[in-house]
Tab-separated table of C-alpha atoms and ligand atoms in Angstrom:
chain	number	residue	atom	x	y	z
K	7	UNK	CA	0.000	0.000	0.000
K	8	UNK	CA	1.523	3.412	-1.292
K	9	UNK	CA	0.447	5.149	1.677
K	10	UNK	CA	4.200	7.649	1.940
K	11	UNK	CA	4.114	11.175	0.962
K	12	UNK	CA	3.777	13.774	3.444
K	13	UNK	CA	1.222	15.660	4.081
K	14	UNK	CA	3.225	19.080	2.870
K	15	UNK	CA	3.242	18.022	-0.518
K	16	UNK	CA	-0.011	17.749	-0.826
K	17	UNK	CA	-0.616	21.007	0.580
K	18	UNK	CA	1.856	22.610	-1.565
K	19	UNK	CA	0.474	20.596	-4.999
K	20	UNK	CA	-2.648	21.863	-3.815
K	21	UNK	CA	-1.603	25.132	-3.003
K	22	UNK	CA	-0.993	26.074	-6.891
K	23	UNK	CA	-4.582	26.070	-7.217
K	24	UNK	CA	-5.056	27.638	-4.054
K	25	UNK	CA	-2.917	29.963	-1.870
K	26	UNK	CA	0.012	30.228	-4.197
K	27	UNK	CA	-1.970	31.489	-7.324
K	28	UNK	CA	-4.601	33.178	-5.493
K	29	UNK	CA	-5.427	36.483	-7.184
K	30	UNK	CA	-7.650	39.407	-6.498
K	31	UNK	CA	-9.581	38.404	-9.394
K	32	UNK	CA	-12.932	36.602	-9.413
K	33	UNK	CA	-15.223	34.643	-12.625
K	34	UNK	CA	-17.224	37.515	-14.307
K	35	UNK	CA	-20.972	36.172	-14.110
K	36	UNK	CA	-21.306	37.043	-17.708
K	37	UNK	CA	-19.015	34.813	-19.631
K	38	UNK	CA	-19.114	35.212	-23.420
K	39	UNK	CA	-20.022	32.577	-26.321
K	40	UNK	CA	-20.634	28.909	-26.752
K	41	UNK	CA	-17.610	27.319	-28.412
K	42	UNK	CA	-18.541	25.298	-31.836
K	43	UNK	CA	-21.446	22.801	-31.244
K	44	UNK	CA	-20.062	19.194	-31.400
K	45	UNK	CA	-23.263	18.254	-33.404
K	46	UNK	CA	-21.819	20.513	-36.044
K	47	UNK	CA	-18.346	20.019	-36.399
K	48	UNK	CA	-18.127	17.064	-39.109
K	49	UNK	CA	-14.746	14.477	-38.832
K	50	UNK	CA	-13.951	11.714	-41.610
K	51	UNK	CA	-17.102	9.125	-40.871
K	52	UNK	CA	-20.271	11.768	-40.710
K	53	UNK	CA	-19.104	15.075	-41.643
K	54	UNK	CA	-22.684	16.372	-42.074
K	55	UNK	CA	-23.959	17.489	-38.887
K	56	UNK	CA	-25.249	15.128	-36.308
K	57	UNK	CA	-29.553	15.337	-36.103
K	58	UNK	CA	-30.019	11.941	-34.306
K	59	UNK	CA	-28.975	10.420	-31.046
K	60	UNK	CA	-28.519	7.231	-32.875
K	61	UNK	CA	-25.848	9.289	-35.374
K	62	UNK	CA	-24.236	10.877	-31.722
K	63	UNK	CA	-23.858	7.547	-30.321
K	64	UNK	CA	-22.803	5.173	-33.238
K	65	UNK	CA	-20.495	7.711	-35.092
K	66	UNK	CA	-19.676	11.056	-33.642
K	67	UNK	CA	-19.294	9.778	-30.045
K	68	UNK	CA	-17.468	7.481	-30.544
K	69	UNK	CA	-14.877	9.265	-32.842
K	70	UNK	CA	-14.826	12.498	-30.044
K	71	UNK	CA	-13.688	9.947	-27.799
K	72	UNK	CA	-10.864	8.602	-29.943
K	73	UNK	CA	-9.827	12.401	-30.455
K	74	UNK	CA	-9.673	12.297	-26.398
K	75	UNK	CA	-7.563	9.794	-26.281
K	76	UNK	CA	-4.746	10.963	-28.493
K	77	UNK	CA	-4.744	14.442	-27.624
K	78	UNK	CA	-5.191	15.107	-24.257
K	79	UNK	CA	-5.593	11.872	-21.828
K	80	UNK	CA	-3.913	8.915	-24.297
K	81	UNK	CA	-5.635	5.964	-24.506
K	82	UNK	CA	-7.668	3.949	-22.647
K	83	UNK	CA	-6.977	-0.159	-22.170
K	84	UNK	CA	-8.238	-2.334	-24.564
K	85	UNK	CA	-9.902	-4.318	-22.011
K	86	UNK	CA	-10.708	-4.484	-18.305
K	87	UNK	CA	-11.720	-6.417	-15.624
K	88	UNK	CA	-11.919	-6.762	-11.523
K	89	UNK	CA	-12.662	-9.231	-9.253
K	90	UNK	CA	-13.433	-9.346	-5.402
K	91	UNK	CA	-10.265	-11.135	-3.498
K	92	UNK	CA	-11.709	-10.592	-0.156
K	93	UNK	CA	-15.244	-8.892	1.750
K	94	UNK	CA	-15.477	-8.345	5.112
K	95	UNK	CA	-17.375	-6.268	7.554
K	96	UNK	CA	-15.242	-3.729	9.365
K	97	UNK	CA	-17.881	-2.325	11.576
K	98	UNK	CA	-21.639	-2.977	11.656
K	99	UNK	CA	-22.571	0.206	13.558
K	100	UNK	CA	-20.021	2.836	12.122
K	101	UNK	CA	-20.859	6.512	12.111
K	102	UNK	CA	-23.011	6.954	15.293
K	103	UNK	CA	-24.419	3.716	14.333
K	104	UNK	CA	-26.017	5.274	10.931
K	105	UNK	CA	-23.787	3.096	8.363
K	106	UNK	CA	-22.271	-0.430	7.880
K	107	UNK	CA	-18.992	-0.074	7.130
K	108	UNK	CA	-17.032	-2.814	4.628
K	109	UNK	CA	-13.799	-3.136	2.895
K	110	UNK	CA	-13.300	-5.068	-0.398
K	111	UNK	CA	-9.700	-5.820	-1.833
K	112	UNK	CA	-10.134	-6.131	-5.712
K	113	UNK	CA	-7.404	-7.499	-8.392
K	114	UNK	CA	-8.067	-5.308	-11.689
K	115	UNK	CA	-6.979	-6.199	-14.800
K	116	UNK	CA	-5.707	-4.029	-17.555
K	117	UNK	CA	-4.930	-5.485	-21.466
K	118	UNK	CA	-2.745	-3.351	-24.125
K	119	UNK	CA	-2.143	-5.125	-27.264
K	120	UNK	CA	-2.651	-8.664	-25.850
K	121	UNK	CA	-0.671	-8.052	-22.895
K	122	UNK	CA	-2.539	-7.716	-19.712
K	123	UNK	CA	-1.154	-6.546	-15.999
K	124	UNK	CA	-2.914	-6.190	-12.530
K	125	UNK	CA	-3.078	-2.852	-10.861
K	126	UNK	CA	-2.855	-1.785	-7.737
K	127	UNK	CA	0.213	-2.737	-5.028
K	128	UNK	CA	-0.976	-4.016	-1.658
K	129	UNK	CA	2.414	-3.887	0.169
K	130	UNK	CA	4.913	-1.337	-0.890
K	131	UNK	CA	7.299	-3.136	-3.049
K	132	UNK	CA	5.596	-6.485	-2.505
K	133	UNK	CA	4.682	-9.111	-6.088
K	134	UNK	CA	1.078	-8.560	-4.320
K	135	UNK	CA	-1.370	-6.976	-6.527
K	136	UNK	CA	-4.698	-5.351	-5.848
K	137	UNK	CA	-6.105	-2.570	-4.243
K	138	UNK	CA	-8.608	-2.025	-1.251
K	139	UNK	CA	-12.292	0.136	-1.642
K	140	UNK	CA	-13.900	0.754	1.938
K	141	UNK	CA	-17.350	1.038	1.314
K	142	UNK	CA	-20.308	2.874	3.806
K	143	UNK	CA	-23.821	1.637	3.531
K	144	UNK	CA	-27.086	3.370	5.187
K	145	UNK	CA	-27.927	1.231	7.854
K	146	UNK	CA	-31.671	2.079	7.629
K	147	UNK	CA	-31.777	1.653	4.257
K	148	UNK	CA	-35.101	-0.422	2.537
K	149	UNK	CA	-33.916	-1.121	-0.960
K	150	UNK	CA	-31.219	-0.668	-3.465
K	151	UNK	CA	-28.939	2.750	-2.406
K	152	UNK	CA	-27.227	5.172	-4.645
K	153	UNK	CA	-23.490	5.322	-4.203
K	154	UNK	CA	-21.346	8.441	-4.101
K	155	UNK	CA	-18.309	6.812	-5.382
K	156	UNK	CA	-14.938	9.192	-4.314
K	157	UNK	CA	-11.621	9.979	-5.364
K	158	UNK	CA	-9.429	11.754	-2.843
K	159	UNK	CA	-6.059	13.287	-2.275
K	160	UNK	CA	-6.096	11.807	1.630
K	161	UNK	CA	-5.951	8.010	2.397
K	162	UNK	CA	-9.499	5.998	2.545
K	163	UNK	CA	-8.827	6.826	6.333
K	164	UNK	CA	-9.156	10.118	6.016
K	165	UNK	CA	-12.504	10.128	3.519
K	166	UNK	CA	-14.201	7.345	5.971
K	167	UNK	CA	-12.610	7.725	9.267
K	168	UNK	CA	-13.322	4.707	11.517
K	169	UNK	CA	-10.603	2.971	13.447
K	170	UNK	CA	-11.896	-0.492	11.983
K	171	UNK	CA	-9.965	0.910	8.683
K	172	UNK	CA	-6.259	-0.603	8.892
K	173	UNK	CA	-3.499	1.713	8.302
K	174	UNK	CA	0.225	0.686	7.749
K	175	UNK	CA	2.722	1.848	10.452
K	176	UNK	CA	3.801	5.082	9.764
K	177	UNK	CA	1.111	5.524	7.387
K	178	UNK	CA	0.266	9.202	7.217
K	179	UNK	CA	-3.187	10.809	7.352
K	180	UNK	CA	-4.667	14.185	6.371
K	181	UNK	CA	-6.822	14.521	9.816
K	182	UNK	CA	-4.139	13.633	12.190
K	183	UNK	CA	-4.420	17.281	14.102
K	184	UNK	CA	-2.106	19.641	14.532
K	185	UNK	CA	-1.054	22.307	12.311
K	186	UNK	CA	-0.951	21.179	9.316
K	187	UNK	CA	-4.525	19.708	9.278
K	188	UNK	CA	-5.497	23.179	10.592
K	189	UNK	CA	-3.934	25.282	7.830
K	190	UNK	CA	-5.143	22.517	5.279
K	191	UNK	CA	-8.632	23.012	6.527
K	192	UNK	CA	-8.363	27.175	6.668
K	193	UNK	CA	-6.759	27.361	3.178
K	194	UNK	CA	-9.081	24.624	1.667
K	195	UNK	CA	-12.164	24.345	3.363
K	196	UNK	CA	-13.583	21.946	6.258
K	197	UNK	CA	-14.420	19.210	3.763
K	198	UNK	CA	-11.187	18.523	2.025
K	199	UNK	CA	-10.302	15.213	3.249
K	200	UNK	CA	-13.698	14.031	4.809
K	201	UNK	CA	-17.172	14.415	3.698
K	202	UNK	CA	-20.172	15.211	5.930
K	203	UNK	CA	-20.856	11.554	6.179
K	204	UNK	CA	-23.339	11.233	8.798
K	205	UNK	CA	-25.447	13.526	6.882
K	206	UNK	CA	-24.923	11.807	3.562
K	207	UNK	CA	-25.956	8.503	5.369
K	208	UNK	CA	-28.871	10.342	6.875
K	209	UNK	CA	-29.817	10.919	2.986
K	210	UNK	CA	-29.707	7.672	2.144
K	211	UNK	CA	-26.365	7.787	-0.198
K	212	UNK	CA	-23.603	4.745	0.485
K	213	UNK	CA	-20.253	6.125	-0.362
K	214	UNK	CA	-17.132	4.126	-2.065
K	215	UNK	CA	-13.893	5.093	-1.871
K	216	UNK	CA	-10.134	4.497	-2.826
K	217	UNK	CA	-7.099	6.204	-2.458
K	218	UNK	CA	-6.254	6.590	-6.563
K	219	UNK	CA	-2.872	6.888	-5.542
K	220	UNK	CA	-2.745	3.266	-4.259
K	221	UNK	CA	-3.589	2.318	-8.131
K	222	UNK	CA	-1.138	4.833	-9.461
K	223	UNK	CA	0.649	7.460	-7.509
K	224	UNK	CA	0.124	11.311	-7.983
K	225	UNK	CA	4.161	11.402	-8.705
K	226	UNK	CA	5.832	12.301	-11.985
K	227	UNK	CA	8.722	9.683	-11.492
K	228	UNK	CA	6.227	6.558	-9.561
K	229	UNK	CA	3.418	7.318	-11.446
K	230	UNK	CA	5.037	7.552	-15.137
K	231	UNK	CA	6.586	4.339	-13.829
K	232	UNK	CA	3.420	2.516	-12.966
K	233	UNK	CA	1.362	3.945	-15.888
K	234	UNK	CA	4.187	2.522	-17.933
K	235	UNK	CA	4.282	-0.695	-16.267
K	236	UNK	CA	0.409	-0.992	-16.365
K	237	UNK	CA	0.580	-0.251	-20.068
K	238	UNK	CA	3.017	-2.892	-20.853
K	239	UNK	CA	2.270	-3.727	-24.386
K	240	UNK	CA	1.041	-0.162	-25.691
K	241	UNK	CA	3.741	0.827	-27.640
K	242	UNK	CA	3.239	4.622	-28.715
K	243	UNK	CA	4.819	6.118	-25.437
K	244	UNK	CA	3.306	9.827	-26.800
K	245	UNK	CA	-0.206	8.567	-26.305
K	246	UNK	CA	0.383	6.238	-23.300
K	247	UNK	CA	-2.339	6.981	-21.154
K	248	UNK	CA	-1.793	9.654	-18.027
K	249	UNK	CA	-3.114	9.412	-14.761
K	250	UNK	CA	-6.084	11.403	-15.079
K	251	UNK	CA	-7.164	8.284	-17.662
K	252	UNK	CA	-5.991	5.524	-14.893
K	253	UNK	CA	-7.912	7.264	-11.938
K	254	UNK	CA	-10.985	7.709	-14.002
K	255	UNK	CA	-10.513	3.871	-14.995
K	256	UNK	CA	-10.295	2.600	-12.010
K	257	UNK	CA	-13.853	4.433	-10.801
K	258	UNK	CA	-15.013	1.964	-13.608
K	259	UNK	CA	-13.539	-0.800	-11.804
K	260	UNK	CA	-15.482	0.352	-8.744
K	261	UNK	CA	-18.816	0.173	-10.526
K	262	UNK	CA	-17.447	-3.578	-11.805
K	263	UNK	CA	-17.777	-4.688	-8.250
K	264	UNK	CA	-20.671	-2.196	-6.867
K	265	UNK	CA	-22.555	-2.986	-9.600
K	266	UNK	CA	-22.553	-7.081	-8.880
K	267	UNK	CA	-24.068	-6.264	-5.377
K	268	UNK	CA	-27.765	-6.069	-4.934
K	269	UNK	CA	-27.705	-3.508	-2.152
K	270	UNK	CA	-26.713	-0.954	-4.026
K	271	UNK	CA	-28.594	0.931	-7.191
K	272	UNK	CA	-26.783	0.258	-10.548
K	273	UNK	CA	-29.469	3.172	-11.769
K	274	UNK	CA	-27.384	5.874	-9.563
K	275	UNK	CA	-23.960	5.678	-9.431
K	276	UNK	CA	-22.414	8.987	-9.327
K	277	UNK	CA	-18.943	10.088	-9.373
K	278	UNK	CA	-17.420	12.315	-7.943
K	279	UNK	CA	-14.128	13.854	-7.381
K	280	UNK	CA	-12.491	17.642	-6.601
K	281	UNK	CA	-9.976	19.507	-9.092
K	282	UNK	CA	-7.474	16.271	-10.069
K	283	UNK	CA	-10.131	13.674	-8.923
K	284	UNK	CA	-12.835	16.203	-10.529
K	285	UNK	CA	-11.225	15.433	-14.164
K	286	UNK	CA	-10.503	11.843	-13.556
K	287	UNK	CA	-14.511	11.784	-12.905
K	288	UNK	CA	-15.539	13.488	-16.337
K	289	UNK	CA	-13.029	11.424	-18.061
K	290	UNK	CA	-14.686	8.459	-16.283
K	291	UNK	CA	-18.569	9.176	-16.993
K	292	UNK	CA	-17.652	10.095	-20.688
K	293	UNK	CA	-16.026	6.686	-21.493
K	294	UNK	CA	-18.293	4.686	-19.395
K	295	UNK	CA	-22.124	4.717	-19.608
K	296	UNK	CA	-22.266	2.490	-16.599
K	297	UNK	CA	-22.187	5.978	-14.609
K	298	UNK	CA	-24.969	7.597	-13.926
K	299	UNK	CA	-23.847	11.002	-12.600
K	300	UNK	CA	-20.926	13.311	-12.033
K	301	UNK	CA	-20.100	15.770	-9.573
K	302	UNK	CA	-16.831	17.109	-10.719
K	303	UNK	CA	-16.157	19.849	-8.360
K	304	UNK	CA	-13.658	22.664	-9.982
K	305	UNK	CA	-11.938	20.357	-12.110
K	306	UNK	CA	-10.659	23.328	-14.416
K	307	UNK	CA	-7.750	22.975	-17.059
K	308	UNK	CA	-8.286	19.143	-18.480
K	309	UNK	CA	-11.856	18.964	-16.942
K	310	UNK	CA	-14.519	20.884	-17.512
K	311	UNK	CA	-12.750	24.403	-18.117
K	312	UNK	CA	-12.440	25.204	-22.546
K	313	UNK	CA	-8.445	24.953	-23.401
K	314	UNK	CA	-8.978	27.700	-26.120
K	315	UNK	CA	-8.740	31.155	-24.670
K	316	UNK	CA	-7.761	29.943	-21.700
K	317	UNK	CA	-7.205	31.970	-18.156
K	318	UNK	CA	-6.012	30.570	-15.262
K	319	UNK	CA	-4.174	27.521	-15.474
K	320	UNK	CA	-2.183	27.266	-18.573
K	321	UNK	CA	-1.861	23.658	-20.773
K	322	UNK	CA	2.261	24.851	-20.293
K	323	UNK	CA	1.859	25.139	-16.591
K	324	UNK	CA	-0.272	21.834	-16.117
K	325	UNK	CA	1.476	19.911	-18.282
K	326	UNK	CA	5.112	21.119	-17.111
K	327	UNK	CA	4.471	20.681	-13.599
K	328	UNK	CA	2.254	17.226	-13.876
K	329	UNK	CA	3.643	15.524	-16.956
K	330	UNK	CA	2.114	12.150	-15.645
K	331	UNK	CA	-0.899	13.141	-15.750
K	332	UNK	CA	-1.997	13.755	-19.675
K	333	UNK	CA	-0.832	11.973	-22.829
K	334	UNK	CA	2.345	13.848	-24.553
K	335	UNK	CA	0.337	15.347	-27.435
K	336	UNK	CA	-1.576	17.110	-25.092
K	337	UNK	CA	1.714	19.166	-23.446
K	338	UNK	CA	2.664	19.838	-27.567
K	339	UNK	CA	-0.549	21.959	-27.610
K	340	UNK	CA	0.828	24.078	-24.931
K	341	UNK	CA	0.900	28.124	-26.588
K	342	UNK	CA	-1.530	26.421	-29.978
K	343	UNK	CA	-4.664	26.049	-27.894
K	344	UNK	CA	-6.703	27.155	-31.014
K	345	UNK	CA	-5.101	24.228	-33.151
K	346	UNK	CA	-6.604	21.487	-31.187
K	347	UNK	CA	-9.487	19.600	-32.994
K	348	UNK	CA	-11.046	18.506	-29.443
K	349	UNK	CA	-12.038	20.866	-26.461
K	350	UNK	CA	-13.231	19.897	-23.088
K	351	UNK	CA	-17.074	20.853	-23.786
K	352	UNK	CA	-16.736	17.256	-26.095
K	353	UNK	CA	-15.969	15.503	-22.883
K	354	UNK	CA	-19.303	17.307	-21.490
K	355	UNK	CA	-21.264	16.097	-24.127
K	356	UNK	CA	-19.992	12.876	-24.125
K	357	UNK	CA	-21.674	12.163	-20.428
K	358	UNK	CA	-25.047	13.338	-22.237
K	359	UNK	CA	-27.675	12.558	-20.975
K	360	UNK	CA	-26.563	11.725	-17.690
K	361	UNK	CA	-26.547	14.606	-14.858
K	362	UNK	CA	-23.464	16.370	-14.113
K	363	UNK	CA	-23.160	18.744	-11.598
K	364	UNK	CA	-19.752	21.245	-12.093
K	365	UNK	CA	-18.597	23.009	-8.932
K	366	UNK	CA	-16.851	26.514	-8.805
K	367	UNK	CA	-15.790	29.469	-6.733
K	368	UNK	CA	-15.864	33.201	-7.754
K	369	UNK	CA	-11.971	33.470	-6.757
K	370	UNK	CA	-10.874	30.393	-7.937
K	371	UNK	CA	-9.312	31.328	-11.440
K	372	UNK	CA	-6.898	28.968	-11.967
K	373	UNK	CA	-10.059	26.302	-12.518
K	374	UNK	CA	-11.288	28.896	-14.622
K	375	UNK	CA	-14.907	28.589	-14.000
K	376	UNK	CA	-16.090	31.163	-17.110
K	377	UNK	CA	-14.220	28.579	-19.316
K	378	UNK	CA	-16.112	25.456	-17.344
K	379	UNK	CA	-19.364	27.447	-18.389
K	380	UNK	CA	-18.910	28.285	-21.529
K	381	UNK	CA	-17.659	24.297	-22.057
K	382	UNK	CA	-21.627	23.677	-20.573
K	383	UNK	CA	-22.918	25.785	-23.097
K	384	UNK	CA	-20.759	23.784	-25.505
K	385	UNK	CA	-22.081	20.733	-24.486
K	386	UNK	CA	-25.620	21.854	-24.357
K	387	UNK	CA	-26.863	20.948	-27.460
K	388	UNK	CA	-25.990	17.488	-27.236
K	389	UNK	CA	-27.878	17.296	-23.972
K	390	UNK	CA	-31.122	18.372	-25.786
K	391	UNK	CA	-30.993	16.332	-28.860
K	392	UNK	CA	-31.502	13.415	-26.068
K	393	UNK	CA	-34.049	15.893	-25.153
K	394	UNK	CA	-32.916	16.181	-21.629
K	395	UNK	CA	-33.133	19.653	-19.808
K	396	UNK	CA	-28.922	20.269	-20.272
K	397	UNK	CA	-27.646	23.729	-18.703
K	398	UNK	CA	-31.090	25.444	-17.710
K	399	UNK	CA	-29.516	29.513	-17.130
K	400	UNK	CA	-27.522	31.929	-19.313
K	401	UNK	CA	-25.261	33.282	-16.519
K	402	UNK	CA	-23.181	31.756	-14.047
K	403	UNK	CA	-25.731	31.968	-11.324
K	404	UNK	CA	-28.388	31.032	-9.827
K	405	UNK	CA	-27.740	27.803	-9.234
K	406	UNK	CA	-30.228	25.075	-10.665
K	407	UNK	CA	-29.394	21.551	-9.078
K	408	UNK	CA	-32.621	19.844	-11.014
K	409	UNK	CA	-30.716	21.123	-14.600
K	410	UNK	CA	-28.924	17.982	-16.277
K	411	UNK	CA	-25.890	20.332	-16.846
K	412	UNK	CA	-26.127	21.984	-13.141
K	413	UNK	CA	-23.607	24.843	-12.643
K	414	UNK	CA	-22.664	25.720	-8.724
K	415	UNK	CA	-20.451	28.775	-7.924
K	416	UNK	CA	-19.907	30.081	-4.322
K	417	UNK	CA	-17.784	32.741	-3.195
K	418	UNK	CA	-14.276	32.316	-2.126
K	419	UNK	CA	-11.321	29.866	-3.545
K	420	UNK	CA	-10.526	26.459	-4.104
K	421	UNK	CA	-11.312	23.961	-1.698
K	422	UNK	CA	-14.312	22.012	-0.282
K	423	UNK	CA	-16.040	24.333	2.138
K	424	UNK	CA	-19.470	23.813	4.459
K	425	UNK	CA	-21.490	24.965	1.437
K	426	UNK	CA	-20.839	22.810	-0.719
K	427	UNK	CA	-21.860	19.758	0.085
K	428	UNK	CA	-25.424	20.786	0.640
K	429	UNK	CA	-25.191	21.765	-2.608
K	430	UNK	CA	-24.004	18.350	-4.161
K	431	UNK	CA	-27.312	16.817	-2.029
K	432	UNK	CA	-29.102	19.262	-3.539
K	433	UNK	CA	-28.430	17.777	-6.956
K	434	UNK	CA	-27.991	14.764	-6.135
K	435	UNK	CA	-31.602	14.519	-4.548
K	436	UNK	CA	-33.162	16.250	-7.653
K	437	UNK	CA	-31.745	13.423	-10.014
K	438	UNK	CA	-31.482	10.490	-8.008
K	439	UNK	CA	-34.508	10.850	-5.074
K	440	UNK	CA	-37.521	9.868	-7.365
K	441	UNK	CA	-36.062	7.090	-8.795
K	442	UNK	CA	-35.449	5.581	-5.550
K	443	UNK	CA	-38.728	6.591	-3.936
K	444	UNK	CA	-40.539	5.089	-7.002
K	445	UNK	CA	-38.455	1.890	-6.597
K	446	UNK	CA	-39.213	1.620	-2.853
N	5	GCU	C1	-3.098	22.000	-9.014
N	5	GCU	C2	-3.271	21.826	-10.499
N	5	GCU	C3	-4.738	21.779	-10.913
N	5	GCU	C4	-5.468	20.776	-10.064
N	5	GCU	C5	-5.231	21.119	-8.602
N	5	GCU	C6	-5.857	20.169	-7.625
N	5	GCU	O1	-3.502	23.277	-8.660
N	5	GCU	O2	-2.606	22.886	-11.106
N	5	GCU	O3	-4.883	21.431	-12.263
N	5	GCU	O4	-6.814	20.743	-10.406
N	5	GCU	O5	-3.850	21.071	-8.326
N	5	GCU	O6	-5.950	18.994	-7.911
N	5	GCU	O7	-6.192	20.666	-6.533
């Protein structure tokens, strides 16, 4: 289990989208202009533009997500798989008694060009593969649950804190106390490691969770290593896939086992994931329509946020100082934005019609959140040629959780503050209540 790393380096990686780069300027609520329709732009196969969902899905979709994959995240595995080693119980009565707390340890497969590998490392340096999910479930729940499935920059301890979770020795933690946790929480918000998850129990939500970094590690020297290792018989090394592509696969291999248990709803589960883990999300929903929502909470440059006439964080700046986690065509693009044949609203569309909620803050610039609307607005048409209600307001506020394309901005900076998670409930309850309550 990859579990080193202190907790200053996380603080400082964060801290580029945070402290460091915090500026006195906020999102203007006005944001100009839709970028070019992806119903309209015509490639090779159907260069007419696109008046059917069955033309989206069998043609253009399918071709937007090729264009992904070679230009900004690299490519995906040829083929997948997990299985359950182990199941247990950790604690029946967890969380004031209101959840059921478990812990699977999966093997997942990945296949490049016939050759396949298993992810994950359960013991630092060990032959052991795998990796561990701890999972919550309501314990007054009736029928089949939704599942808030989460990516974090903190250990599984940290997003589900019971002691029945096993840590290694020495492991480190997020929420240990002290000073560190305290300036973590000040610069970036109460709910940065752990989620209100009483209250999300009380709601009737199970979460999932892994540490992505036990799967591949949020390093450019261990993580170009692993993501080379787990793509063993790819042989283009300039559209290898990054880590954004891994972390976003391996929510997929969450929903392989999730979705093989009764107890939960294979009709609602939702992704989500803040500004690294908010991209890995989007990437996830849009190349697997086994998810059924995304909350992808300021996910800016190689998220939601447009790469053409970009502010805030640059393609030069996040590709230079992450080179792990994008394919190497995507770093060539940095300074010829406007030459790229994909933008980021195609990854919107591509999760149409499912619900996705994108999360901003007025201060935050370096997630960009003008370009994350104007991506919406991009994506927009797609939504309602499946006739679903797609971004439902023609400014950055007021916020409509029921909208299929559901735009949130608060005040203040980047980080996960006591506002926003009523806010993710919000949507979440608009899209995923009724369904429930019908089954029930
Ligand atoms: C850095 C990085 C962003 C990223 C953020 C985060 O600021 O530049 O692209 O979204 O870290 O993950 O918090």
């Amino acid at each position: 289990m990859r579990v080193s790393g202190p907790i200053a380096a996380l603080l400082a990686s964060l801290a580029l989208g945070g402290c460091a780069k915090l500026t006195l300027a906020w999102a203007n609520l006005d944001p100009h202009g839709a970028p070019a329709s992806p119903l309209a732009l015509g490639e090779s196969a159907n260069p007419g533009p696109i008046a059917t969902v069955e033309t989206w899905e069998s043609e253009r979709a399918p071709e937007l997500r090729a264009e992904l994959e070679r230009e900004v995240y690299g490519v995906m595995p040829d083929a997948s798989s997990a299985r359950v080693i182990s199941h247990e119980t950790l604690n029946e009565a967890a969380f004031n008694g209101k959840g059921r707390l478990e812990e699977y340890r999966i093997e997942a497969r990945v296949t490049f060009n016939g050759v396949t590998v298993t992810a994950g490392e359960i013991e630092e340096g060990s032959s052991e593969h795998g990796f561990l999910m701890d999972v919550v479930l309501p314990t007054n729940a009736s029928g089949p649950v939704p599942v808030i499935l989460i990516e974090s920059f903190c250990p599984r301890w940290d997003t589900l804190p019971d002691p029945a979770i096993a840590r290694q020795e020495g492991a480190w933690s997020c929420e240990e106390g002290g000073f560190m946790t305290s300036v973590m929480h000040y610069a970036f918000g109460r709910y940065i490691a752990t989620p209100p998850v009483e209250t999300i129990l009380d709601r009737g939500y199970a979460i999932a969770t892994i540490f992505p970094s036990e799967i591949v590690p949020d390093s450019k020297k261990k993580g170009l290593e692993e993501l080379k290792r787990l793509a063993a018989g790819y042989q283009d090394q300039k559209t290898r896939w990054g880590a954004i592509a891994a972390w976003g696969w391996a929510f997929s291999r969450m929903v392989d086992v999730l979705e093989d248990d009764a107890r939960f709803d294979k009709n609602a589960m939702i992704v989500w994931g803040h500004s690294r883990y908010g991209k890995a999300a989007l990437v996830a929903a849009a190349f697997d329509n086994r998810i059924d929502g995304v909350i992808a909470h300021q996910s800016g440059t190689g998220g939601a946020s447009l790469n053409r006439e970009k502010i805030g964080e640059s393609l030069k700046e996040i590709t230079s100082q992450y080179p792990h986690w994008f394919d190497e065509n995507y770093a060539a693009y940095a300074g010829h934005e406007e030459e790229m044949t994909v933008d980021q609203h195609m990854l919107l569309a591509l999760i149409a019609p499912r619900p996705v909620l994108l999360g901003n803050a007025r201060r935050d610039v370096w997630s960009d959140p003008n370009g994350a609307f104007r991506a919406a607005l991009g994506a927009d048409p797609v939504y309602e040629l499946y006739g679903s209600r797609g971004l439902d307001q023609a400014r950055l506020v007021p916020y409509r959780p029921q909208s299929d394309i559901a735009f949130w901005i608060r005040p203040g900076t980047h980080g996960v503050v006591q506002e926003d998670w009523p806010a993710f409930l919000e949507f979440l309850d608009a899209h995923f209540k009724h369904e429930r309550a019908a089954m029930n």
